[in-house]
mmCIF file of C-alpha atoms in Angstrom:
data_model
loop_
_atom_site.group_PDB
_atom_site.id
_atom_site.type_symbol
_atom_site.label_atom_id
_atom_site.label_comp_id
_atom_site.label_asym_id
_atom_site.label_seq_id
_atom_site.Cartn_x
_atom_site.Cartn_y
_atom_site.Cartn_z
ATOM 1 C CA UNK A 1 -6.280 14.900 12.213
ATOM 2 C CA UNK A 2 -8.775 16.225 9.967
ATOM 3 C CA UNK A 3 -12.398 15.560 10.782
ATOM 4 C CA UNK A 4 -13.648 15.293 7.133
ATOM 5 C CA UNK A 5 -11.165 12.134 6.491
ATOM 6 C CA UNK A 6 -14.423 10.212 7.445
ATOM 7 C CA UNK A 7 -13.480 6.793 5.688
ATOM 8 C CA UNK A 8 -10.443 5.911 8.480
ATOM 9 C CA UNK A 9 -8.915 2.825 6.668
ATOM 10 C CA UNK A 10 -10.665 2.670 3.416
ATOM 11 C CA UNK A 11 -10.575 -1.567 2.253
ATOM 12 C CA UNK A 12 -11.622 -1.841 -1.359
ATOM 13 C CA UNK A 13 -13.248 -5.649 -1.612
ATOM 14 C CA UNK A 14 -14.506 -7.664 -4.477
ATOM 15 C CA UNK A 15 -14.825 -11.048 -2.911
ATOM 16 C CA UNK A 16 -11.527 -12.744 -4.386
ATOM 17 C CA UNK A 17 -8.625 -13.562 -1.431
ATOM 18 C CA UNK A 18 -6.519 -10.990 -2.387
ATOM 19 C CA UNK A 19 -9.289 -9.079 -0.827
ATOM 20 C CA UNK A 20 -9.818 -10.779 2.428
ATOM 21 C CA UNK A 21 -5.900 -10.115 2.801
ATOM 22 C CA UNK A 22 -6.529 -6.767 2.656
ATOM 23 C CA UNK A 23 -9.235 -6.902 5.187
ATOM 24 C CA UNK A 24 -7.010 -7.735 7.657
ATOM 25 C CA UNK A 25 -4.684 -5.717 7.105
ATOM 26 C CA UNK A 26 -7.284 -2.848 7.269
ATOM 27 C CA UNK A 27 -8.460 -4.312 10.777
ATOM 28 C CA UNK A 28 -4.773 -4.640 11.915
ATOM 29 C CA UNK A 29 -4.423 -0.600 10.958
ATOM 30 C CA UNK A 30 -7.544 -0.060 12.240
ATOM 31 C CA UNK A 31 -6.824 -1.245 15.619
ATOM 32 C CA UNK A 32 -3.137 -0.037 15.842
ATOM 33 C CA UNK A 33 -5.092 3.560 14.908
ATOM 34 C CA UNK A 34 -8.129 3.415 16.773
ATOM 35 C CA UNK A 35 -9.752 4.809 13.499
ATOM 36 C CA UNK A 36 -12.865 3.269 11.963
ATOM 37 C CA UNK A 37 -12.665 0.288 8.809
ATOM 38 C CA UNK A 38 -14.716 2.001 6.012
ATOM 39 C CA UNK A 39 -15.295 -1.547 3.430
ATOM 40 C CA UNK A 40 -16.503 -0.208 0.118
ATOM 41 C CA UNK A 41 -17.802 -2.822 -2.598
ATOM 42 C CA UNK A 42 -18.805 -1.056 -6.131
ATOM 43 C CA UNK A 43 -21.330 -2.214 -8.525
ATOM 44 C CA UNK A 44 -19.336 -0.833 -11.971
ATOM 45 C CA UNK A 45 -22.591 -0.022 -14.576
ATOM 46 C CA UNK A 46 -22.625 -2.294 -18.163
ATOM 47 C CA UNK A 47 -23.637 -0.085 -21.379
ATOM 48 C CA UNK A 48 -25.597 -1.916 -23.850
ATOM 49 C CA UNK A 49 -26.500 -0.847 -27.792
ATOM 50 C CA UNK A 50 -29.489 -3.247 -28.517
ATOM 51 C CA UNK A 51 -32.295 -4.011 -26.707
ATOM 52 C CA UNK A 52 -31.904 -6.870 -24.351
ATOM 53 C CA UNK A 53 -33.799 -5.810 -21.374
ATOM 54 C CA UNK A 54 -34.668 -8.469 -19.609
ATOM 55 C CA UNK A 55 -30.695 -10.022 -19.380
ATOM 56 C CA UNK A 56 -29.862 -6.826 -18.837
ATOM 57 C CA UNK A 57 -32.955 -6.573 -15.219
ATOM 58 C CA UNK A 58 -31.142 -10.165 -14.264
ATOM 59 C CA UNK A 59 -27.836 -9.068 -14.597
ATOM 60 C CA UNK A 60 -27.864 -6.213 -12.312
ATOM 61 C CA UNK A 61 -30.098 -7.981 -9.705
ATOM 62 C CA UNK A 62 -27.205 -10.659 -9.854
ATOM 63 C CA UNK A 63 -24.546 -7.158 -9.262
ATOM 64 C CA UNK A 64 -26.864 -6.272 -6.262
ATOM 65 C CA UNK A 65 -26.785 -10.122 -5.171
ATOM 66 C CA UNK A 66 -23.093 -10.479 -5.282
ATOM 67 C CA UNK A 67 -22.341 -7.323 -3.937
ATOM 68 C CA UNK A 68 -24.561 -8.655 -0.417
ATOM 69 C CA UNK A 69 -22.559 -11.612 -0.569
ATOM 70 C CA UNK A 70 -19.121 -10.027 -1.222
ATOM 71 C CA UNK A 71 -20.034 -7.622 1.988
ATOM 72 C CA UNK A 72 -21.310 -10.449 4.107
ATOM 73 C CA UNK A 73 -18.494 -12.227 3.526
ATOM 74 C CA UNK A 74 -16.469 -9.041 4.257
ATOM 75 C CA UNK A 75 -18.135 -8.503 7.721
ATOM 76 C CA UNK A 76 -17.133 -11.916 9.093
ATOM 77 C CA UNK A 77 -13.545 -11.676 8.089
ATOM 78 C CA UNK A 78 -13.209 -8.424 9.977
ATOM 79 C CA UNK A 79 -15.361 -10.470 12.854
ATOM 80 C CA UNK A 80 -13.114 -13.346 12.888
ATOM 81 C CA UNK A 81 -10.427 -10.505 13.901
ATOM 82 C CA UNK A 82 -11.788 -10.451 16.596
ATOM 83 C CA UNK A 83 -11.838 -7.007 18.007
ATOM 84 C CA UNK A 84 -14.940 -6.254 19.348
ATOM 85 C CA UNK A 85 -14.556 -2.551 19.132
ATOM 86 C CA UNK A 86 -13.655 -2.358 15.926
ATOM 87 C CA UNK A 87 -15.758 0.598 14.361
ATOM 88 C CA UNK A 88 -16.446 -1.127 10.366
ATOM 89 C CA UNK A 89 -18.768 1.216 7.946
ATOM 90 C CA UNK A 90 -20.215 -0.609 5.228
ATOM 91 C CA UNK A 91 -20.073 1.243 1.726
ATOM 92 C CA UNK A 92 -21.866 0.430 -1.509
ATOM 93 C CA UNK A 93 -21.051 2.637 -4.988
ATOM 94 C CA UNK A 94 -22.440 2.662 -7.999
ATOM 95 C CA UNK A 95 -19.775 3.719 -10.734
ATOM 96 C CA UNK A 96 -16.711 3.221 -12.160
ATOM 97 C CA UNK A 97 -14.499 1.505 -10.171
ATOM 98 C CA UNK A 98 -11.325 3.977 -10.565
ATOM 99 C CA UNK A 99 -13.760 6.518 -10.297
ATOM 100 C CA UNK A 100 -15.636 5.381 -6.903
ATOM 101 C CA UNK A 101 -12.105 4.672 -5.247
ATOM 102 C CA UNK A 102 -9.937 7.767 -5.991
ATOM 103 C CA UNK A 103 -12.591 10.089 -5.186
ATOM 104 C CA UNK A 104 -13.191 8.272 -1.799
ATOM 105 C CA UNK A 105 -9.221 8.123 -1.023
ATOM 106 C CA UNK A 106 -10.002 11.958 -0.560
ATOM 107 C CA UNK A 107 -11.484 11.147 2.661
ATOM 108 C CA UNK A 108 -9.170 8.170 4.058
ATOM 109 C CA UNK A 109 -6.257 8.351 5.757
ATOM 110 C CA UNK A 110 -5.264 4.973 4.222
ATOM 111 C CA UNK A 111 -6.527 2.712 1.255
ATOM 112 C CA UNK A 112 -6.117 -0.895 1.533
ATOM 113 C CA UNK A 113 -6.578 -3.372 -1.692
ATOM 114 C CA UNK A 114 -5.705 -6.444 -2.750
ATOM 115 C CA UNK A 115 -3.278 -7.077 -5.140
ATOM 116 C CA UNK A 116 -5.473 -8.481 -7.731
ATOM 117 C CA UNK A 117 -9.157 -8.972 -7.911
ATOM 118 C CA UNK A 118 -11.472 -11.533 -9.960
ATOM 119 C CA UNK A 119 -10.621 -9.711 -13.453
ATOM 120 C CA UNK A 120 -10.468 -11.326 -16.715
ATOM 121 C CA UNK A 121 -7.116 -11.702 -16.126
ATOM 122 C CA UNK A 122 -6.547 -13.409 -13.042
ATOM 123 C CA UNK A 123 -3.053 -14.293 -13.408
ATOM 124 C CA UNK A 124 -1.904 -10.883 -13.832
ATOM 125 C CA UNK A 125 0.402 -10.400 -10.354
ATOM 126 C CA UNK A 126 -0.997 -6.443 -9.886
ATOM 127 C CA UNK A 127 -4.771 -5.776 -11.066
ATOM 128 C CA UNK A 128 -5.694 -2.744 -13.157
ATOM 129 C CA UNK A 129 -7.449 -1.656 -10.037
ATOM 130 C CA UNK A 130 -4.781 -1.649 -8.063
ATOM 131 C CA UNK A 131 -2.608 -0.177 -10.624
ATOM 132 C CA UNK A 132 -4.538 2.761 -11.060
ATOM 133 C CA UNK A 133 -5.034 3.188 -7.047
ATOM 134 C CA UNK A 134 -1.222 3.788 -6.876
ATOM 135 C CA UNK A 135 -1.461 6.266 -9.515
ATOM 136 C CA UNK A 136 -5.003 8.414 -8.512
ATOM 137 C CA UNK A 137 -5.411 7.636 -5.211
ATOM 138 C CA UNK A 138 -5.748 10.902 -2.470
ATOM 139 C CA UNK A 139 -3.905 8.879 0.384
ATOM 140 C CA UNK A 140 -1.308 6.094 0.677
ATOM 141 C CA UNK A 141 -2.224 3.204 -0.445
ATOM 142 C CA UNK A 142 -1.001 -0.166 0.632
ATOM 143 C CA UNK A 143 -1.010 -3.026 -1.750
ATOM 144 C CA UNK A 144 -1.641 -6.749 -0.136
ATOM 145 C CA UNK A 145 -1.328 -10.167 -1.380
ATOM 146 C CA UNK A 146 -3.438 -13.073 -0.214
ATOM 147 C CA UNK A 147 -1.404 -15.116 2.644
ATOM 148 C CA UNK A 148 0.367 -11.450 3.416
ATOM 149 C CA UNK A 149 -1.023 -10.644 6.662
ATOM 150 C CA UNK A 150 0.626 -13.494 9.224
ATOM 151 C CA UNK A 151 0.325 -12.954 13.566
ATOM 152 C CA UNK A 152 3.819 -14.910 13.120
ATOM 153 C CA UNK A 153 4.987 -11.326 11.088
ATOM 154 C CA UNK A 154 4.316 -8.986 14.529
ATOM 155 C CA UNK A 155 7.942 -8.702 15.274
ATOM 156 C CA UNK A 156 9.317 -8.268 11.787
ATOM 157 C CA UNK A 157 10.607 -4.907 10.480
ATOM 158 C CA UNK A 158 9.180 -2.174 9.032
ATOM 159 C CA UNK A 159 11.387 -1.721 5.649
ATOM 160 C CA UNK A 160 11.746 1.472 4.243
ATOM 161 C CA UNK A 161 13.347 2.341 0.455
ATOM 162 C CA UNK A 162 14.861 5.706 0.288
ATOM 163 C CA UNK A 163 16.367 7.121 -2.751
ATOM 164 C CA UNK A 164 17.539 10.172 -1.932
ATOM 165 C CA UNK A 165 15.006 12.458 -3.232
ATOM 166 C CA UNK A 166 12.812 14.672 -1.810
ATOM 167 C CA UNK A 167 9.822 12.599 -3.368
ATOM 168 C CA UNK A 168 11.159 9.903 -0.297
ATOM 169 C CA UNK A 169 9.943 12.421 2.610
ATOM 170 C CA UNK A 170 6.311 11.717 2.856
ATOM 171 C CA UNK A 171 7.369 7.466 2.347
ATOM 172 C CA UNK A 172 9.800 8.312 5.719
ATOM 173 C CA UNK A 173 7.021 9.932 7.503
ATOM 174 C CA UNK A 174 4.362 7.055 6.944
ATOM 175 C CA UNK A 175 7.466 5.102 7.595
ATOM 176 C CA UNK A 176 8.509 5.787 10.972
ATOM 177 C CA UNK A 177 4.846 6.140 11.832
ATOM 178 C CA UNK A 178 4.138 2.881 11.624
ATOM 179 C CA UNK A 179 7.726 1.191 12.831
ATOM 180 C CA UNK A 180 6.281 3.118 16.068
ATOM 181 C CA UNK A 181 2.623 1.852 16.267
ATOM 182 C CA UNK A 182 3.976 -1.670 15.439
ATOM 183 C CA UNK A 183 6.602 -1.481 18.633
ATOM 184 C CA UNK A 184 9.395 -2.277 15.789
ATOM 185 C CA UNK A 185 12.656 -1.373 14.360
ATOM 186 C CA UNK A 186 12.915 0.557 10.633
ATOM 187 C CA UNK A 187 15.053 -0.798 8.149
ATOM 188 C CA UNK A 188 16.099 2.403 5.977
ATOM 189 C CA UNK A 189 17.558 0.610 2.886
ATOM 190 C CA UNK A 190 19.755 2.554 0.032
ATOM 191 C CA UNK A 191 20.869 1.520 -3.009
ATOM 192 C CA UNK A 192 23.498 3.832 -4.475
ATOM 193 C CA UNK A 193 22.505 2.816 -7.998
ATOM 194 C CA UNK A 194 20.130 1.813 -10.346
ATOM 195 C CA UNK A 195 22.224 -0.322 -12.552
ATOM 196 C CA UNK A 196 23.988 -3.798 -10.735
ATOM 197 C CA UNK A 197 27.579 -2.854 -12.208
ATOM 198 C CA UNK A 198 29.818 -3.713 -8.892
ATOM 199 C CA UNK A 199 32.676 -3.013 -9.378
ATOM 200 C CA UNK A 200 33.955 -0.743 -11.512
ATOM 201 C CA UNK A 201 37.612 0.181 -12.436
ATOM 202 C CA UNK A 202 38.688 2.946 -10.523
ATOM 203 C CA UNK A 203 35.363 2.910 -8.709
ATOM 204 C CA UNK A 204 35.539 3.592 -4.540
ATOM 205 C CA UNK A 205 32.911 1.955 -2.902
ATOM 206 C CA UNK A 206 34.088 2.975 0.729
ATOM 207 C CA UNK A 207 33.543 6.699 -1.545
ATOM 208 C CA UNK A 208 29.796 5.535 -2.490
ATOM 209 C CA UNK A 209 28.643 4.132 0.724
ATOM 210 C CA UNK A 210 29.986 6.955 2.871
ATOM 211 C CA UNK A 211 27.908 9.284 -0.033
ATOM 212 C CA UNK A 212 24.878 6.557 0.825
ATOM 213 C CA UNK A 213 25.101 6.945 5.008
ATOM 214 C CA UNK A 214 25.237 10.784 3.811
ATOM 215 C CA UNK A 215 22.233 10.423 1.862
ATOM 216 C CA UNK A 216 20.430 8.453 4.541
ATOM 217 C CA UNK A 217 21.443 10.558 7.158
ATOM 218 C CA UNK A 218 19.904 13.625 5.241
ATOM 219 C CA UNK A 219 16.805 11.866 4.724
ATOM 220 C CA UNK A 220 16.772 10.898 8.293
ATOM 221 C CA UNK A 221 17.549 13.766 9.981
ATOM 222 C CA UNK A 222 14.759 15.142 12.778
ATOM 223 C CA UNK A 223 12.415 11.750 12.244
ATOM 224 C CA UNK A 224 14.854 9.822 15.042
ATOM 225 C CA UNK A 225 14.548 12.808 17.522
ATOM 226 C CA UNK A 226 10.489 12.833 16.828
ATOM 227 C CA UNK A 227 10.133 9.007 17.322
ATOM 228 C CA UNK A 228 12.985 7.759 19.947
ATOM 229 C CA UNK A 229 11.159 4.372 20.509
ATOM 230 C CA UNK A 230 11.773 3.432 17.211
ATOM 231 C CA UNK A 231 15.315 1.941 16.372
ATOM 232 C CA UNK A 232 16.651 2.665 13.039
ATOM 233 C CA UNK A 233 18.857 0.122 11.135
ATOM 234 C CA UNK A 234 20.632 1.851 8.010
ATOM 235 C CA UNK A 235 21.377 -0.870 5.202
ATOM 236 C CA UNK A 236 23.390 0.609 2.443
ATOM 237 C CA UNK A 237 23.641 -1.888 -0.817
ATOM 238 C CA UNK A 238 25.315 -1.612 -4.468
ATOM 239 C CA UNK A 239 22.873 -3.223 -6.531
ATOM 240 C CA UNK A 240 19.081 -2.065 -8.422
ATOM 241 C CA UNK A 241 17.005 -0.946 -5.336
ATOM 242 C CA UNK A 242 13.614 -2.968 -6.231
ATOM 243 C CA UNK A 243 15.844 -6.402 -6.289
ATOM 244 C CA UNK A 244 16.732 -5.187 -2.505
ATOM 245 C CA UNK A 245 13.453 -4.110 -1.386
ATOM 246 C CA UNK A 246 11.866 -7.458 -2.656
ATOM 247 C CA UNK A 247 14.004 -9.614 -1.040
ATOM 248 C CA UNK A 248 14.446 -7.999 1.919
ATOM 249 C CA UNK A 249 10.610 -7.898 2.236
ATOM 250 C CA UNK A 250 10.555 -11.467 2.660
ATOM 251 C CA UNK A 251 12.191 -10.432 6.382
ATOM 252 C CA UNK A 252 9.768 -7.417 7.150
ATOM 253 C CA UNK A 253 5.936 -7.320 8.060
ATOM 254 C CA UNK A 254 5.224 -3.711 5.479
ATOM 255 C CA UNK A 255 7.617 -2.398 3.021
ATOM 256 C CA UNK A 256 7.487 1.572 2.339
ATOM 257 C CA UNK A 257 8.077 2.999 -0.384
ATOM 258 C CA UNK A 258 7.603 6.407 -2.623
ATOM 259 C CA UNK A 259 5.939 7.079 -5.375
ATOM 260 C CA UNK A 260 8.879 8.241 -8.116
ATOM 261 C CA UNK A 261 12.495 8.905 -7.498
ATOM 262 C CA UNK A 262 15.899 8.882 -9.345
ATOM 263 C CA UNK A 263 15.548 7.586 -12.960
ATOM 264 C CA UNK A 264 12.692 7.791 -15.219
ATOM 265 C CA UNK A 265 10.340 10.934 -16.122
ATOM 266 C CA UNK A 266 9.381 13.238 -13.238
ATOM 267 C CA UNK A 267 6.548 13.808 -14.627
ATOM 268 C CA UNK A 268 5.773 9.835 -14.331
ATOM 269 C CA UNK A 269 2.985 9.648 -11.094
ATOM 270 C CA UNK A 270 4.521 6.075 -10.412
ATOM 271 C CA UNK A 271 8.252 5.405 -10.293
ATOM 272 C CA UNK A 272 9.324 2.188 -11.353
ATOM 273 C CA UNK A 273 10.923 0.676 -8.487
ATOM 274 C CA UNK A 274 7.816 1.208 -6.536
ATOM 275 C CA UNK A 275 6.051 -0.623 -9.181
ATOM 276 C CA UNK A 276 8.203 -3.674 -9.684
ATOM 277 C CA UNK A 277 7.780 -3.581 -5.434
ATOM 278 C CA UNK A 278 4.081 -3.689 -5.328
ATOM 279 C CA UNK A 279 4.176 -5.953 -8.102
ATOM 280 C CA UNK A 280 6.560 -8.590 -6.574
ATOM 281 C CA UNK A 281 6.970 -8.419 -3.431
ATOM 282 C CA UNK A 282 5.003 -10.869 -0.982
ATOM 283 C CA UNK A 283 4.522 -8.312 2.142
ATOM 284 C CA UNK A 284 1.876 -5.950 2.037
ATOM 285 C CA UNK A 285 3.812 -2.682 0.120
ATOM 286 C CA UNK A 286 2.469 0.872 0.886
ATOM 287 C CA UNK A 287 3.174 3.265 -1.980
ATOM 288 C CA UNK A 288 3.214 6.594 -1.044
ATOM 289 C CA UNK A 289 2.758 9.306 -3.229
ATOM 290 C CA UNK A 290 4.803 12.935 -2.279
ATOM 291 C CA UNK A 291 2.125 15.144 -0.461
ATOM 292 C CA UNK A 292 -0.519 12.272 -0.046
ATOM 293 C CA UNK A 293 0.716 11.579 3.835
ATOM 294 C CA UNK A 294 -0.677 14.051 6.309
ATOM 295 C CA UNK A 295 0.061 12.630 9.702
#
């Protein structure tokens, strides 16, 4: 492991409960780890065009204010955890959010944030903040809704979406990584297609899911022999793979997926099943870009 990923399990928090999910989370990966909870709050600057000093003095001293009060409220979440030897590292940035957060992902081996924050728009179900974490961030990056993280969800699953490409490799990685420091089996789920057209004239499916166990055998191949405690359940399905993925979360306690994959514009950072995932989905969803895993 490299020394300068100093951060450990990086937990973005802004005070809302989306956050406090996250938290956790971030103490469950902690501890399953042994790797030290960096919680990062940042103070985003205003820019003003007239002169309105004073309200501008009060509102930062209310920033600094609110930003003791988001991290105090931080701390005793991660307290009522109650590890004891959890190592937490308090952070405090002055920036841009984006900014603050992709350039700390450098240094994490995973970033933890809640699925929306206490934006203007609060209904939104993923937060521009989050949004742009799964597109810039320098490490996976695991999205979590409040009510997510459950002690009932220890046994569940890890779920795992694999398309076939080779963008899927570092998402199988991280996958059976953490099916083995949870003690639990991996669900590798395929869909053969994109587009719920079952069936088809003249269409095989005994043809497509034998070219699906193929697929998921390729993809496979050499991560069973490196992790033999962890059982592997293949699920092969003919329907769109984010429909799968999201209800099939509802039986898992982390879905893993990539970041792009069959369809769309390579170029694209963020593929859209991994999107509608993080977006709909009601277990935490870790999003990991190709080359952002280093075990």
């Amino acid at each position: 492991m490299s020394s300068n990923r100093e951060f450990g399990i990086l937990v973005a928090v802004d005070g809302s409960p989306e956050s406090h999910a996250a938290l956790r989370f971030a103490a469950q990966e902690a501890t399953l780890r042994r790797r030290p909870v960096t919680v990062m709050h940042v103070v985003s600057p205003i820019v003003v065009t007239w002169p309105i000093e004073p309200v501008v003095t009060d509102f930062y001293q209310w920033q600094e204010d609110n930003a003791a009060d988001v991290l105090r409220r931080s701390q005793e979440t991660l307290q009522s955890f109650g590890d004891t030897e959890l190592d937490v590292r308090i952070e405090v940035r002055h920036d841009g959010i984006v900014t603050e957060l992709s350039n700390a992902s450098r240094d994490a081996d995973m970033m933890v944030i809640g699925s929306r924050g206490l934006g203007p728009v609060g209904g939104v179900a993923l937060g521009s903040v989050s949004r742009a974490m799964l597109h810039h961030a320098e490490c996976p990056v695991v999205v979590v809704k409040e009510g997510a993280v459950r002690a009932t969800d220890r046994k569940l699953p890890v779920l795992l979406g694999i398309d076939g490409s080779p963008a899927s490799e570092a998402a199988t990685a991280f996958a059976f990584e953490e099916a083995s420091r949870r003690g639990v089996d991996l669900i590798a789920l395929h869909a053969w297609s994109d587009v719920a057209v079952f069936p088809i004239v003249g269409m095989s499916w005994q043809q497509r899911e034998d070219e699906g166990h193929e697929i998921l055998g390729e993809r496979l191949a050499g991560r069973q022999e490196a992790y033999p405690d962890v059982r592997v359940v293949r699920r092969i399905v003919c329907d769109k793979a984010a429909r799968w993925l999201i209800d099939e979360a509802k039986q898992a306690q982390l879905v893993v997926v990539g970041s792009r994959g069959r369809g769309g514009i390579p170029a694209m950072l963020l593929g859209s099943i991994s999107a509608a995932v993080a977006e709909c989905a009601t277990t935490p969803v870790a999003v990991v870009r190709d080359g952002r895993h280093r075990a």
